[in-house]
XYZ file of C-alpha atoms in Angstrom:
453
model
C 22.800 35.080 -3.499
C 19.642 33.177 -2.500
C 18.706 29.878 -4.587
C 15.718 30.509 -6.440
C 12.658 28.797 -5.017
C 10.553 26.607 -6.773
C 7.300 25.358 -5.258
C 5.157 22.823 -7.107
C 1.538 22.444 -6.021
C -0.154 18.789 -6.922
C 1.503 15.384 -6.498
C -1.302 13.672 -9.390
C 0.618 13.008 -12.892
C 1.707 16.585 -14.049
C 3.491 17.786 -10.915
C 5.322 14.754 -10.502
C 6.224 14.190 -14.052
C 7.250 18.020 -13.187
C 9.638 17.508 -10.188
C 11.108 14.881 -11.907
C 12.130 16.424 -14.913
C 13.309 19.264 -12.370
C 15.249 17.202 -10.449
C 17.101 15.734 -13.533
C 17.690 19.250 -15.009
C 18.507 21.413 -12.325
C 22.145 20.878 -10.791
C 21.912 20.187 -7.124
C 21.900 22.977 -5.021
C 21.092 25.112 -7.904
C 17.561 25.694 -6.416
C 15.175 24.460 -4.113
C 12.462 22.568 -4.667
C 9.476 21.700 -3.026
C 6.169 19.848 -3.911
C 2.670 20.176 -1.806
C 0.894 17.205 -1.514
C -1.521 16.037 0.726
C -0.918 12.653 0.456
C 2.491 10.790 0.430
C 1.605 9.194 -3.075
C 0.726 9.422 -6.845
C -2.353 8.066 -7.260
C -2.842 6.388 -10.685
C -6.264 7.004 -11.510
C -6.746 5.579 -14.332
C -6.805 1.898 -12.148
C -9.064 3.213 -9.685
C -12.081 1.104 -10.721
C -9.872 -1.793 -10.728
C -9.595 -0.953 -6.898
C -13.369 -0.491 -6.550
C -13.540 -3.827 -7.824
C -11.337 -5.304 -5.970
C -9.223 -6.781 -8.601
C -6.551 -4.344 -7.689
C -5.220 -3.621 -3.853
C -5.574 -0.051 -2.905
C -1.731 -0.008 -2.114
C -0.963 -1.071 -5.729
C -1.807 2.509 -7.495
C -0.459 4.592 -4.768
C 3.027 4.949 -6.118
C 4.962 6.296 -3.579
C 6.299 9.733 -4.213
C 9.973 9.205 -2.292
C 10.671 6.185 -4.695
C 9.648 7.913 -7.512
C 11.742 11.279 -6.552
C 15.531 11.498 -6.236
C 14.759 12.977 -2.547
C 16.488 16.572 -3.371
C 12.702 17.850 -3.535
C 11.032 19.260 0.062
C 7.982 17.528 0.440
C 5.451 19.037 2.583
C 2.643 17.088 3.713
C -0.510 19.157 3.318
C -2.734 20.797 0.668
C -2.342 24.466 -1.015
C -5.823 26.435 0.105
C -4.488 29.606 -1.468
C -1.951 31.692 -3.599
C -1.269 35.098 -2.737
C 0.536 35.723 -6.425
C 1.602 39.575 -5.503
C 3.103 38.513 -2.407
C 4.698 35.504 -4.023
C 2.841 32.758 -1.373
C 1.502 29.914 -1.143
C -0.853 28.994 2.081
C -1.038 25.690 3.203
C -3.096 23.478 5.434
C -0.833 20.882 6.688
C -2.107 17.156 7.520
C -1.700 18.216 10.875
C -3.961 20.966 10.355
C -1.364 24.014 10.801
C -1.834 26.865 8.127
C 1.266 27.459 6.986
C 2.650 30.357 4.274
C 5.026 29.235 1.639
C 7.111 31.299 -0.208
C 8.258 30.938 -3.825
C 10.126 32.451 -6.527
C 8.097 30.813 -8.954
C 5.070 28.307 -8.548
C 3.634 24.993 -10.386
C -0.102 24.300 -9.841
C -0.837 21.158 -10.443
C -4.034 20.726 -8.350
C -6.006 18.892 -10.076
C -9.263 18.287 -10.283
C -12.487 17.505 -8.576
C -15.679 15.625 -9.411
C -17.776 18.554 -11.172
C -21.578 18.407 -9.644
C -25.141 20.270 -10.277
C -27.852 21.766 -7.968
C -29.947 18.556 -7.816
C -32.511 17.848 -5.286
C -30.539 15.590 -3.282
C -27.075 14.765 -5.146
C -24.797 16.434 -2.462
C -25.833 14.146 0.069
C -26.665 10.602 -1.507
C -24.213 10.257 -4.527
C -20.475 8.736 -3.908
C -17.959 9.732 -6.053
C -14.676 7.816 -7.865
C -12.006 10.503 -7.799
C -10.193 9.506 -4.734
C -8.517 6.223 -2.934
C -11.014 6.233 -0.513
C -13.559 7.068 -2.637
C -13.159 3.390 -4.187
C -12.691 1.537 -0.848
C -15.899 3.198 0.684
C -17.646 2.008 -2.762
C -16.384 -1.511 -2.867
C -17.422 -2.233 0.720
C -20.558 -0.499 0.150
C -21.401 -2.472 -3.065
C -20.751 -5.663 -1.121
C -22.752 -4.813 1.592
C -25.541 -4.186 -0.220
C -25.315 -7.815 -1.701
C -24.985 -9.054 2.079
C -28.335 -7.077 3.528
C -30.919 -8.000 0.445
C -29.699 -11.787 0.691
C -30.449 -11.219 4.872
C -33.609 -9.146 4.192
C -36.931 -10.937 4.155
C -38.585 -7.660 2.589
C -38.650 -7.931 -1.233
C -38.646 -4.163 -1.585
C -36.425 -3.835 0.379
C -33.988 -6.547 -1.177
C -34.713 -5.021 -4.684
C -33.575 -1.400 -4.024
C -30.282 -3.255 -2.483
C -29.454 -4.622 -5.554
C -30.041 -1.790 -8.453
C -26.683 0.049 -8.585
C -26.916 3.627 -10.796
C -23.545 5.241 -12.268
C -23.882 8.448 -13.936
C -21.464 9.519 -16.433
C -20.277 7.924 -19.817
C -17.080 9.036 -19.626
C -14.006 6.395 -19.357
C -14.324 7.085 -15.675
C -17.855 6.431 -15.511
C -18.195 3.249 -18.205
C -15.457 1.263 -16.381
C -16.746 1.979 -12.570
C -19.875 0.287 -14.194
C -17.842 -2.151 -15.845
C -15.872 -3.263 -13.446
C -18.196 -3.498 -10.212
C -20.835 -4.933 -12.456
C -18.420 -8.119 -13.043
C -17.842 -8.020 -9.374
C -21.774 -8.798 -8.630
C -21.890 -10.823 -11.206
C -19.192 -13.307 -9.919
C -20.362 -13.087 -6.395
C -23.620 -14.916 -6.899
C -22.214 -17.836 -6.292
C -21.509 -17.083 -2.920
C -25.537 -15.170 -2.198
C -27.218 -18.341 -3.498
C -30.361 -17.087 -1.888
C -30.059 -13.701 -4.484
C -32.467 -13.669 -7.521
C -29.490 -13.135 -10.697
C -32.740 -11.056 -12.192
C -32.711 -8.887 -9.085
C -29.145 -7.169 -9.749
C -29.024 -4.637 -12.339
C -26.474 -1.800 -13.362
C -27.691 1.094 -14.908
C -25.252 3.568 -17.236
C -26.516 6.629 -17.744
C -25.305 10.143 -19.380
C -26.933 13.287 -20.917
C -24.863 13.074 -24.014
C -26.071 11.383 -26.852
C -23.004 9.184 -27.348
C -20.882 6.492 -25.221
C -17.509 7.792 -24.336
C -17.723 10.013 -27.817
C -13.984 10.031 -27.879
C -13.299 6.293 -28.950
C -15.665 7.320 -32.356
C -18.686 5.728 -33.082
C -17.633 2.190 -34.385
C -15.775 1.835 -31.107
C -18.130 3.408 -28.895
C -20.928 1.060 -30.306
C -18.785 -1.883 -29.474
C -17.970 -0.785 -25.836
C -21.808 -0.037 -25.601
C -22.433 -3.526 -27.130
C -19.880 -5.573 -24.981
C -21.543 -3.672 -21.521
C -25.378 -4.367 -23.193
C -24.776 -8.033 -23.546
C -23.414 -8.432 -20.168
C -26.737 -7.217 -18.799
C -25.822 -3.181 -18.158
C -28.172 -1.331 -19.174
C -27.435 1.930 -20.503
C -29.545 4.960 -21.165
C -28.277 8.192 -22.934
C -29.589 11.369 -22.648
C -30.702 10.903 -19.712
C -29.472 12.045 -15.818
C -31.159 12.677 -12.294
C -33.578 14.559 -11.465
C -33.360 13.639 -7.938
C -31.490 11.650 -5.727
C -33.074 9.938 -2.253
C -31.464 7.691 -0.362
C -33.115 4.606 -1.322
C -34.530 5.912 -5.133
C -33.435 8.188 -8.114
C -35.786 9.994 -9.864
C -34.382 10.477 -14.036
C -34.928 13.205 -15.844
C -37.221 10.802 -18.438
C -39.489 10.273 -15.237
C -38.563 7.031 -14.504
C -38.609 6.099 -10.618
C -35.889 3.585 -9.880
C -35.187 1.602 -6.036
C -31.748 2.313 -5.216
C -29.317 3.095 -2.516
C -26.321 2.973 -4.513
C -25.564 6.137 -6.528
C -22.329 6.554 -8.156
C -21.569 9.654 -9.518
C -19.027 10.203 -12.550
C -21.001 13.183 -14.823
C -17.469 14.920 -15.539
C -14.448 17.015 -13.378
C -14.222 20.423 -12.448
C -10.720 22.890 -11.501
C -9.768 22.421 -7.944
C -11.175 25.232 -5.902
C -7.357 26.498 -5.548
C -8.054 28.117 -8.636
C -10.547 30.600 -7.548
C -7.957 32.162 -5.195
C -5.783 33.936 -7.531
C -8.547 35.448 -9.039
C -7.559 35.383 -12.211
C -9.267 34.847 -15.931
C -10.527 31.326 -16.221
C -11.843 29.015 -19.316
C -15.143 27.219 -18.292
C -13.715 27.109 -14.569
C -10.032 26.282 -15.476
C -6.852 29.110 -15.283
C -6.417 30.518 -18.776
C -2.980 30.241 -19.521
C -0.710 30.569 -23.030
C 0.518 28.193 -24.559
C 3.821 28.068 -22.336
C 1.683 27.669 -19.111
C 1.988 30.757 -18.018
C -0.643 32.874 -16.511
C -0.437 35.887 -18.058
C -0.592 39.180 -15.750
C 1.070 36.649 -12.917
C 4.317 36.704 -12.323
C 6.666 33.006 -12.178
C 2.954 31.543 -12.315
C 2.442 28.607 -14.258
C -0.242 26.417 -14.416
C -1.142 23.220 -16.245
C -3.375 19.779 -15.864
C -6.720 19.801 -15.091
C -6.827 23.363 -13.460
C -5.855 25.196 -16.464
C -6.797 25.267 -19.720
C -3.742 25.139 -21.629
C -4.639 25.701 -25.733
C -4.587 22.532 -27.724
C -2.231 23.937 -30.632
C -2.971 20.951 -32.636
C -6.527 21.333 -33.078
C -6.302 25.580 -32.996
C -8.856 27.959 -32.585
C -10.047 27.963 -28.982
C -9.961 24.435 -28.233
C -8.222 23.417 -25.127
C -6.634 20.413 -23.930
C -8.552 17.713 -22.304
C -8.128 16.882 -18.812
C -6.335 13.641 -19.050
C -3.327 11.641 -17.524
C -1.097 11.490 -20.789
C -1.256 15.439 -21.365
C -1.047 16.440 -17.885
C 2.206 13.960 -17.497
C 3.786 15.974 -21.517
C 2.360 18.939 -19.182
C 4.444 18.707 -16.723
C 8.137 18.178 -18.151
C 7.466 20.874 -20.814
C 6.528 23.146 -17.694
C 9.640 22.000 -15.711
C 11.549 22.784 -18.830
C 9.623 26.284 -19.214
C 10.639 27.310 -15.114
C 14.550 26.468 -15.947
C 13.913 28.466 -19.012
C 12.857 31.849 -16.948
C 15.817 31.029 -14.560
C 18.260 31.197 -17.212
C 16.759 34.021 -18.975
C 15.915 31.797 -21.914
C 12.596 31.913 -24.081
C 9.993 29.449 -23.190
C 8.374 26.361 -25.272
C 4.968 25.960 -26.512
C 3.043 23.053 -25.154
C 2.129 20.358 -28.259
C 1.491 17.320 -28.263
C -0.665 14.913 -30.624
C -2.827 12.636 -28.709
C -1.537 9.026 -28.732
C -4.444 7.044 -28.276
C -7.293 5.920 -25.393
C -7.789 2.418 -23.621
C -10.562 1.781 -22.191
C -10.922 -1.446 -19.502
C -13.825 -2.956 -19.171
C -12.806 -6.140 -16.902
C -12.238 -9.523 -18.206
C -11.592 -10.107 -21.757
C -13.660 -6.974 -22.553
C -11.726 -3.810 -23.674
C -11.593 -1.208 -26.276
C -8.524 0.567 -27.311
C -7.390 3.012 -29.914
C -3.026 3.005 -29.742
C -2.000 5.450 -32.231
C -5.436 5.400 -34.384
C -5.401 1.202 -34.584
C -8.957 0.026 -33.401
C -8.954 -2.757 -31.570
C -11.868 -4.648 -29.295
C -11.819 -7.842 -27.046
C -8.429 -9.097 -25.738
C -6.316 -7.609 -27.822
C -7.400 -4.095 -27.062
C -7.143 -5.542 -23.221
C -3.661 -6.147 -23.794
C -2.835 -3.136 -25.079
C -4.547 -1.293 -22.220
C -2.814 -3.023 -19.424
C -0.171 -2.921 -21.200
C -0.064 0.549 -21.493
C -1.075 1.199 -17.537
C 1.565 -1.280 -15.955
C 3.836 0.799 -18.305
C 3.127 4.194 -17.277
C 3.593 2.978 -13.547
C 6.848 5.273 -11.962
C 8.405 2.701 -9.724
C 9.119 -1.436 -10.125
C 7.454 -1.558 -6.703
C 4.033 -0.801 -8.280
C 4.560 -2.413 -11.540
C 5.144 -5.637 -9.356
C 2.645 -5.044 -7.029
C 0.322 -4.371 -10.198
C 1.244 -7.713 -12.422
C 0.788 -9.823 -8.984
C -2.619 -8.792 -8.459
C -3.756 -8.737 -11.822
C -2.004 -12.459 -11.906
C -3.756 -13.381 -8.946
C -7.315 -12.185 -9.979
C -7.303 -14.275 -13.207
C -5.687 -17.426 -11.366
C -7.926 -16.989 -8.079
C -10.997 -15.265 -9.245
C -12.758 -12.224 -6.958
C -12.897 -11.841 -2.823
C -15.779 -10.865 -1.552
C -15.039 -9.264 1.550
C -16.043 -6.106 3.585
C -12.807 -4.524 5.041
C -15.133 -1.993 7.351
C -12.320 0.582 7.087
C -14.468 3.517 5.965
C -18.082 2.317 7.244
C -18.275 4.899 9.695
C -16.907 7.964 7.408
C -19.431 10.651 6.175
C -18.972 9.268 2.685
C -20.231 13.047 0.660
C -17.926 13.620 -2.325
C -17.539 16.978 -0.295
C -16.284 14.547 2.629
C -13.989 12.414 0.330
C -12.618 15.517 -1.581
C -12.219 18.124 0.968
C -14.041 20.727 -1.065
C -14.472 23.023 1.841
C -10.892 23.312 2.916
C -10.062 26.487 0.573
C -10.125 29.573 1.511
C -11.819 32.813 -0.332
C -8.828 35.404 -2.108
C -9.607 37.984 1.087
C -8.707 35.438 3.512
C -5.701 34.542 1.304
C -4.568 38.080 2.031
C -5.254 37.745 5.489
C -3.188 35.213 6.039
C -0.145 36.143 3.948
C -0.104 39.200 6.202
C -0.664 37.871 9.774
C 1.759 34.501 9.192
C 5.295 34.734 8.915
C 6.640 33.748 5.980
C 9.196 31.090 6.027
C 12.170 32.091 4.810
C-alpha cells in the first residue's frame, strides 16, 4: 500500500511549526512529507525592521529550514502557483523556473500573505514595501543613500525631498519600520555634518483613528508619545492620495517632497488562494474551526490565507494574521492531518492571545505579556526577550544576541551594500505577485504535466 502523501505549502511560521510537529508525530516511513518553499529559510518577520535598520544582519532572521527540520521532510525549492483540489495537485514554479505538478493525499497551505494595496494614482510604482528580506535590504540602502545625495546636492529642494521619509500604516509593522530607520538617521548625523538635523523628518501616517489599536489606548498613547518626542511625526486618519516619485500628495491635501515611500497599510491572502476557487472571508479561505475547507477534500488551510474562526471571541470574528497564531496554527493542523489518517475526529483551533511587543529601537518599547503593561526598558526586555525566544535554531539565537550585543557596544554602520541597487524595487517585483496562475490554467496544467508519482 502507498504511504499517504502529505504536501505542505508555506515555509513562514505555520507550515514549519506544521512539519515539525509532523515530523515528531508521524513514525518514519509512515508517510511522506514534503514542504514548498521558495526560499531555503524561515524568515522571522517580526525582526525585519531591525534588518532595515541595520541593527540586525539579514542572515540573522533567516533561520534555516534544514536545521530546524529533522531532514525526513522533501523540500522542494519553488513556490505553489496553483491547487487543482479535484485532481488532488499542487503546481509549482520551481526556482529554476520549471512548472512542476505535485501530487498529494492531503495538502497544508500555509502561503502566507502579501502586502494588501489600493488603486492609487501612483502607489504601484513608487511605494517599497517591508514584507520580504529583500524588501528591507533594498530599503536600508535606499534610506542611506538618500542621506549621501542631499549632503552631495547643492540644490536645497532637492536636498529637502531627500531627507522626508513617509511610512504608511500604524500597524506593529508599520510603527517600528518608522521607529527603527528613524533612529538610524538620527545617529548618522554625525557622520553628514554638512545635513541640516531640521531637514530629516519621518512621517507616520494611517487612516484609522488610533495607533496600533491593539496595545489599548493607555499603551497606544505611550508608543505614540515615545515616537512624538523623538521627532516622528504622526498623523491619523490620514493616507495618500497620490504617490510621485519625488512627492506624496495626502488625502488632507497636504503636498509633501519625498522620494522615500514606505508602504505598510495592512496584508492581504496570497494570490494562491484564488486558485481553488473556493468561499473566502474578506480575501482569506473560509475554513471551520479544524482548518478544513469545507467542500475540499484533505484541504486544510490556516495562517494568513485563511480565516480560521476565533472561538474565543465567537460570533464571526476571525483570527488575526499574526506569528503566534499561525505558529498554535500549525501544530493543531499537523495534529488534525494525523487525525484524518487514522480515522480519528479532528480538534478545534483555540487559543487565547498571549500578549503583543512592540520594538521601537533603543530603550523605547511597549509590551503587553499576558495583560501586564509595560513601557520603556522593561517592556524592551520583554520583547527581545520574547523574539530571541521564539527563534527555531541556536544558530540564529546566537547570531541574534551577537548583533544585538554588538549594536549597543558599537553603535550603527552606515554603509550602502549596493546588492539590490539595480533591482526593479515594486512590491509586485519584491513579492512576485504575478507568478500565479488563474484556476483555468490550473486545469491546464494538471492535465498536460505528468504527475509525479
Amino acid at each position: 500500500m502507498a504511504r499517504p502523501r502529505i504536501l505542505v505549502v508555506g515555509g513562514g511560521f505555520a507550515g514549519v511549526e506544521c512539519v515539525r510537529r509532523l515530523e515528531r508525530r508521524i513514525p518514519a516511513g509512515a508517510a511522506e512529507i514534503a514542504l514548498v518553499a521558495p526560499f531555503s529559510y524561515q524568515l522571522y518577520l517580526p525582526l525585519l525592521p531591525q534588518v532595515a535598520s541595520g541593527v540586525l544582519t539579514p542572515q540573522s532572521i533567516a533561520v534555516s529550514l534544514r536545521r530546524s527540520q529533522k531532514h525526513r521532510t522533501r523540500i522542494i525549492p519553488g513556490g505553489a502557483i496553483g491547487v487543482d483540489a479535484k485532481a488532488k495537485v499542487c503546481v509549482i514554479r520551481k526556482i529554476t523556473g520549471e512548472i512542476v505538478n505535485e501530487r498529494y493525499d492531503k495538502i497544508v497551505l500555509t502561503p502566507g500573505s502579501i502586502t494588501r494595496t489600493f488603486d492609487i494614482p501612483g502607489l504601484a510604482e513608487n511605494a517599497r514595501g517591508m514584507k520580504t528580506l529583500a524588501e528591507a535590504a533594498y530599503i536600508r540602502d535606499h534610506v542611506i543613500s538618500q542621506l549621501d545625495l542631499a549632503d552631495a546636492s547643492r540644490d536645497e529642494e532637492e536636498r529637502a525631498s531627500r531627507l522626508q521619509f513617509v511610512v504608511v500604516g500604524g500597524g506593529y509593522a508599520g510603527t517600528e519600520t518608522a521607529a527603527c530607520l528613524q533612529r538610524l538617521t538620527t545617529n548618522a548625523l554625525t557622520h553628514y555634518p554638512r545635513l541640516d538635523p531640521k531637514l530629516i523628518k519621518w512621517h507616520l501616517i494611517d487612516i484609522a483613528p488610533k495607533l496600533m489599536p491593539e496595545l489599548g489606548d493607555e499603551l497606544g498613547h505611550d508608543a505614540m508619545d515615545m515616537l512624538e518626542k523623538r521627532g516622528i511625526e504622526v498623523s491619523l486618519g490620514v493616507s495618500i492620495a497620490e504617490a510621485g516619485p519625488d512627492m506624496v500628495t495626502f488625502t488632507d491635501g497636504r503636498k509633501l517632497p519625498c522620494r522615500t515611500l514606505i508602504w505598510t497599510a495592512g496584508v492581504a491572502a496570497s494570490p494562491l488562494v484564488a486558485t481553488l476557487e473556493a468561499e473566502t472571508v474578506r480575501g482569506r479561505l473560509a475554513v471551520t474551526p479544524e482548518m478544513t475547507v469545507p467542500g475540499y477534500d484533505g484541504v486544510f488551510a490556516l495562517g494568513d490565507a485563511a480565516a480560521v474562526p476565533d472561538l474565543v471571541k465567537g460570533g464571526d470574528a476571525v483570527c488575526p494574521p499574526t506569528a503566534q497564531h499561525a505558529m498554535r496554527q500549525g501544530r493543531k493542523a499537523a495534529d488534525n492531518v494525523i487525525a484524518t489518517l487514522l480515522g480519528r475526529p479532528l480538534q478545534q483551533y483555540r487559543h487565547r492571545d498571549l500578549g503583543l511587543v512592540v520594538d521601537l529601537g533603543g530603550k523605547d518599547a511597549v509590551s503587553r505579556p499576558l495583560g501586564l503593561q509595560l513601557k520603556g526598558i522593561s517592556a524592551q526586555v520583554v520583547a527581545r526577550g520574547y523574539h530571541w525566544s521564539a527563534l527555531r535554531t541556536n544558530v540564529a539565537k546566537t547570531r541574534v544576541l551577537t548583533n544585538w550585543t554588538l549594536n549597543a557596544v558599537a553603535g550603527d554602520d552606515f554603509v550602502r551594500t549596493g546588492f539590490q541597487s539595480q533591482k526593479p524595487a515594486t512590491l509586485r517585483d519584491f513579492e512576485y505577485t504575478d507568478a500565479y496562475l488563474t484556476p483555468q490554467q490550473v486545469r491546464e496544467h494538471t492535465a498536460a504535466l505528468s504527475v509525479k508519482v
